[in-house]
CSV table of C-alpha atoms in Angstrom, one decimal:
chain,number,residue,atom,x,y,z
A,1,ASP,CA,162.9,123.0,55.4
A,2,GLN,CA,159.0,123.6,54.8
A,3,GLN,CA,157.3,120.5,56.3
A,4,VAL,CA,153.8,121.7,55.7
A,5,LYS,CA,153.3,123.3,52.3
A,6,GLN,CA,150.5,125.5,51.1
A,7,ASN,CA,151.3,126.1,47.7
A,8,SER,CA,148.6,128.4,46.6
A,9,PRO,CA,148.8,131.9,48.4
A,10,SER,CA,145.6,133.0,47.3
A,11,LEU,CA,142.3,131.7,45.8
A,12,SER,CA,139.0,133.3,44.7
A,13,VAL,CA,135.8,131.8,44.3
A,14,GLN,CA,132.2,132.8,43.6
A,15,GLU,CA,129.8,132.6,46.4
A,16,GLY,CA,127.7,129.2,46.5
A,17,ARG,CA,130.7,127.4,44.7
A,18,ILE,CA,133.0,125.1,46.2
A,19,SER,CA,136.2,126.0,47.7
A,20,ILE,CA,139.3,123.9,47.8
A,21,LEU,CA,142.1,124.4,50.0
A,22,ASN,CA,145.1,122.1,49.5
A,23,CYS,CA,148.0,121.6,51.9
A,24,ASP,CA,151.0,118.8,51.4
A,25,TYR,CA,153.3,117.9,54.1
A,26,THR,CA,156.9,115.9,54.2
A,27,ASN,CA,156.9,114.5,57.6
A,28,SER,CA,155.8,110.9,57.9
A,29,MET,CA,155.5,111.3,61.5
A,30,PHE,CA,152.8,113.7,61.4
A,31,ASP,CA,149.7,112.2,62.4
A,32,TYR,CA,147.3,114.9,63.4
A,33,PHE,CA,146.3,117.5,61.0
A,34,LEU,CA,144.2,120.9,61.6
A,35,TRP,CA,143.0,123.6,59.6
A,36,TYR,CA,142.8,127.3,61.1
A,37,LYS,CA,141.0,130.3,60.0
A,38,LYS,CA,142.5,134.0,60.6
A,39,TYR,CA,140.7,137.1,60.1
A,40,PRO,CA,142.7,140.3,59.8
A,41,ALA,CA,144.0,141.6,63.2
A,42,GLU,CA,142.7,138.5,64.9
A,43,GLY,CA,144.5,135.2,65.9
A,44,PRO,CA,143.8,131.9,64.4
A,45,THR,CA,140.7,130.2,65.2
A,46,PHE,CA,140.4,126.2,64.9
A,47,LEU,CA,138.1,125.0,62.1
A,48,ILE,CA,138.4,121.4,61.8
A,49,SER,CA,140.8,118.6,62.1
A,50,ILE,CA,141.5,115.2,60.8
A,51,SER,CA,143.6,112.0,62.6
A,52,SER,CA,145.8,110.0,60.2
A,53,ILE,CA,143.3,106.9,61.0
A,54,LYS,CA,140.6,108.4,59.0
A,55,ASP,CA,140.4,109.9,55.3
A,56,LYS,CA,137.5,112.2,55.8
A,57,ASN,CA,136.2,114.4,58.4
A,58,GLU,CA,133.1,116.7,58.1
A,59,ASP,CA,131.4,119.5,59.9
A,60,GLY,CA,128.7,121.3,58.4
A,61,ARG,CA,130.0,123.0,55.3
A,62,PHE,CA,133.4,122.1,55.9
A,63,THR,CA,135.1,118.9,54.9
A,64,VAL,CA,138.9,117.8,55.2
A,65,PHE,CA,140.3,114.9,53.1
A,66,LEU,CA,143.5,113.2,53.9
A,67,ASN,CA,145.5,111.1,51.6
A,68,LYS,CA,148.4,109.7,53.6
A,69,SER,CA,150.1,108.0,50.8
A,70,ALA,CA,150.4,111.3,48.9
A,71,LYS,CA,151.1,113.1,52.2
A,72,HIS,CA,148.3,115.5,51.0
A,73,LEU,CA,145.0,117.0,52.7
A,74,SER,CA,142.5,119.4,51.4
A,75,LEU,CA,139.7,121.5,53.0
A,76,HIS,CA,136.6,121.7,50.9
A,77,ILE,CA,134.0,124.4,51.8
A,78,VAL,CA,130.7,124.2,50.3
A,79,PRO,CA,128.8,126.1,49.6
A,80,SER,CA,131.2,129.1,50.0
A,81,GLN,CA,130.1,132.2,51.6
A,82,PRO,CA,131.4,135.9,51.5
A,83,GLY,CA,131.9,135.5,55.3
A,84,ASP,CA,134.6,132.7,54.8
A,85,SER,CA,136.8,135.1,53.4
A,86,ALA,CA,139.9,134.8,55.4
A,87,VAL,CA,143.4,133.3,55.5
A,88,TYR,CA,143.4,129.5,56.2
A,89,PHE,CA,146.3,127.7,57.8
A,90,CYS,CA,147.1,124.1,57.4
A,91,ALA,CA,148.7,122.8,60.5
A,92,ALA,CA,150.2,119.1,61.4
A,93,SER,CA,151.1,117.7,64.4
A,94,ASP,CA,153.2,114.5,65.6
A,95,SER,CA,151.0,113.3,68.7
A,96,TRP,CA,153.6,111.1,70.1
A,97,GLN,CA,155.3,113.9,71.2
A,98,GLY,CA,153.4,112.9,74.2
A,99,GLY,CA,152.0,115.2,77.2
A,100,SER,CA,149.5,118.2,76.0
A,101,ASN,CA,152.3,120.3,74.5
A,102,TYR,CA,151.3,119.5,70.9
A,103,LYS,CA,153.8,121.3,68.7
A,104,LEU,CA,151.9,122.4,65.5
A,105,THR,CA,153.7,123.0,62.3
A,106,PHE,CA,152.0,125.5,60.1
A,107,GLY,CA,152.1,126.0,56.4
A,108,LYS,CA,152.0,129.7,55.0
A,109,GLY,CA,148.3,130.0,54.6
A,110,THR,CA,146.0,130.7,51.8
A,111,LEU,CA,143.8,133.9,51.4
A,112,LEU,CA,140.6,132.8,50.2
A,113,THR,CA,138.5,135.6,48.9
A,114,VAL,CA,134.7,134.6,48.3
A,115,ASN,CA,133.1,137.1,45.8
A,116,PRO,CA,129.2,137.8,46.2
B,1,GLY,CA,135.4,129.5,72.7
B,2,ALA,CA,138.2,130.4,75.2
B,3,VAL,CA,139.8,134.0,74.8
B,4,VAL,CA,143.4,135.0,74.7
B,5,SER,CA,144.6,138.3,74.6
B,6,GLN,CA,147.8,140.1,73.8
B,7,HIS,CA,149.2,143.5,74.6
B,8,PRO,CA,150.3,145.6,73.0
B,9,SER,CA,148.7,145.0,69.8
B,10,TRP,CA,151.7,146.6,67.8
B,11,VAL,CA,154.9,148.5,69.2
B,12,ILE,CA,157.8,150.3,67.5
B,13,CYS,CA,161.0,150.7,69.1
B,14,LYS,CA,164.5,151.7,68.6
B,15,SER,CA,167.3,149.2,68.0
B,16,GLY,CA,168.9,147.9,71.2
B,17,THR,CA,165.8,148.6,73.4
B,18,SER,CA,164.0,145.7,74.8
B,19,VAL,CA,160.3,145.0,74.5
B,20,LYS,CA,157.8,142.8,76.7
B,21,ILE,CA,154.8,141.4,75.2
B,22,GLU,CA,152.0,139.9,77.4
B,23,CYS,CA,149.8,136.9,76.7
B,24,ARG,CA,146.7,136.4,79.0
B,25,SER,CA,144.1,133.7,79.1
B,26,LEU,CA,141.0,135.7,80.0
B,27,ASP,CA,138.5,133.1,80.8
B,28,PHE,CA,140.6,129.8,81.7
B,29,GLN,CA,143.7,128.6,83.4
B,30,ALA,CA,146.8,127.9,80.6
B,31,THR,CA,149.0,125.4,81.9
B,32,THR,CA,150.8,125.7,78.4
B,33,MET,CA,151.3,128.8,76.4
B,34,PHE,CA,153.2,128.7,73.0
B,35,TRP,CA,155.0,131.5,71.4
B,36,TYR,CA,154.8,131.9,67.5
B,37,ARG,CA,156.7,134.2,65.1
B,38,GLN,CA,155.4,134.9,61.5
B,39,PHE,CA,157.6,137.0,59.0
B,40,PRO,CA,155.7,138.2,55.9
B,41,LYS,CA,154.3,135.6,54.0
B,42,GLN,CA,155.6,132.9,55.8
B,43,SER,CA,154.2,130.6,58.2
B,44,LEU,CA,153.6,130.7,61.9
B,45,MET,CA,157.0,129.3,63.3
B,46,LEU,CA,156.8,128.0,66.9
B,47,MET,CA,159.5,129.7,69.1
B,48,ALA,CA,159.0,128.0,72.3
B,49,THR,CA,156.6,126.4,74.6
B,50,SER,CA,156.1,127.3,78.2
B,51,ASN,CA,154.5,125.5,81.2
B,52,GLU,CA,153.5,127.3,84.1
B,53,GLY,CA,156.0,127.6,86.8
B,54,SER,CA,158.9,126.0,84.7
B,55,LYS,CA,161.3,127.1,82.1
B,56,ALA,CA,160.4,127.6,78.6
B,57,THR,CA,161.5,124.9,76.0
B,58,TYR,CA,162.7,126.6,72.9
B,59,GLU,CA,162.6,125.5,69.3
B,60,GLN,CA,166.2,125.0,67.6
B,61,GLY,CA,167.6,128.3,66.4
B,62,VAL,CA,165.5,130.5,68.7
B,63,GLU,CA,168.1,132.0,71.4
B,64,LYS,CA,166.6,131.6,74.8
B,65,ASP,CA,168.7,134.5,75.9
B,66,LYS,CA,167.2,136.9,73.3
B,67,PHE,CA,163.8,135.8,73.9
B,68,LEU,CA,163.0,135.5,77.3
B,69,ILE,CA,159.6,133.9,78.4
B,70,ASN,CA,158.2,134.0,81.6
B,71,HIS,CA,155.0,132.0,82.4
B,72,ALA,CA,154.8,132.8,86.3
B,73,SER,CA,150.8,132.4,86.4
B,74,LEU,CA,148.2,130.5,85.0
B,75,THR,CA,146.7,133.5,83.0
B,76,LEU,CA,150.0,135.1,82.3
B,77,SER,CA,153.0,134.6,79.9
B,78,THR,CA,155.3,137.4,78.7
B,79,LEU,CA,157.8,137.4,75.8
B,80,THR,CA,160.6,140.0,76.2
B,81,VAL,CA,162.6,140.7,73.2
B,82,THR,CA,165.8,141.8,74.4
B,83,SER,CA,168.3,144.3,72.8
B,84,ALA,CA,166.0,144.2,69.7
B,85,HIS,CA,167.5,144.6,66.2
B,86,PRO,CA,165.7,145.3,63.0
B,87,GLU,CA,165.6,141.7,61.8
B,88,ASP,CA,163.4,140.8,65.1
B,89,SER,CA,160.8,142.8,63.3
B,90,SER,CA,157.9,140.7,63.0
B,91,PHE,CA,154.4,139.4,64.2
B,92,TYR,CA,154.4,137.6,67.5
B,93,ILE,CA,151.5,135.5,68.5
B,94,CYS,CA,150.8,133.4,71.4
B,95,SER,CA,148.5,130.7,72.0
B,96,ALA,CA,147.3,128.9,75.2
B,97,SER,CA,145.9,125.5,76.3
B,98,GLY,CA,144.9,124.2,79.8
B,99,PRO,CA,143.0,122.0,81.9
B,100,GLY,CA,139.3,121.8,81.0
B,101,GLN,CA,140.3,122.8,77.5
B,102,GLY,CA,141.1,119.4,76.5
B,103,ASN,CA,144.5,117.9,75.8
B,104,SER,CA,144.2,117.9,72.1
B,105,GLN,CA,145.9,120.0,69.5
B,106,GLU,CA,142.7,121.8,68.6
B,107,THR,CA,142.2,123.6,71.7
B,108,GLN,CA,145.3,125.7,71.4
B,109,TYR,CA,143.5,129.3,71.7
B,110,PHE,CA,145.4,131.9,69.8
B,111,GLY,CA,145.8,135.6,70.9
B,112,PRO,CA,145.5,138.5,68.1
B,113,GLY,CA,149.2,138.9,67.8
B,114,THR,CA,151.6,141.8,68.5
B,115,ARG,CA,153.3,143.5,65.4
B,116,LEU,CA,157.0,144.7,66.4
B,117,LEU,CA,159.0,147.1,64.1
B,118,VAL,CA,162.1,147.9,65.2
B,119,LEU,CA,163.8,150.9,63.7
């Protein structure tokens, strides 16, 4: 059962435009959400996160929006740049597990291609 | 950010053999390491969580006798796939976190992964 879903396997946008990557989750216990970026032959790197007490978190060109009632979050990248081309993973965690062993549940990823 | 390495980056082996994958935190002490597996077009699935000096905690459905995890030092964890079979062919990736890196979810630093092909 896929608890974190990224229904778009790929997305293509023009340089300078907005990229919107979507993620849905089913587990209502999730209260912390993260986006990771992955280049080929490299491990995922942390991009941005959001706690369930917020509905928006912004970091430079990257903004994550959380809609708890819809169990939906999205990552907005604006303006998009060719260097943003990568696979983006959405991940979720139930922080009430306690301790530092936070288990991350990942989506399948969305391949973003930003065309010059 | 902190650096995590994995070795080997890819391995091909015959069915029935065992394969060891190393995960190292290069510039920090990792009290906790996580092992994930990713099949083609699937998400990263957590296999187990290991704390330095103690037994690993395996996720439901992961055979602990088949996937042996050792986390004997603060900079090294190993995953041994015992008696590997073609269905074990996958992409194995580790992540590490530790003191000074924070106790938050974003401070899991991932290795580049190891691609295993069992013939």
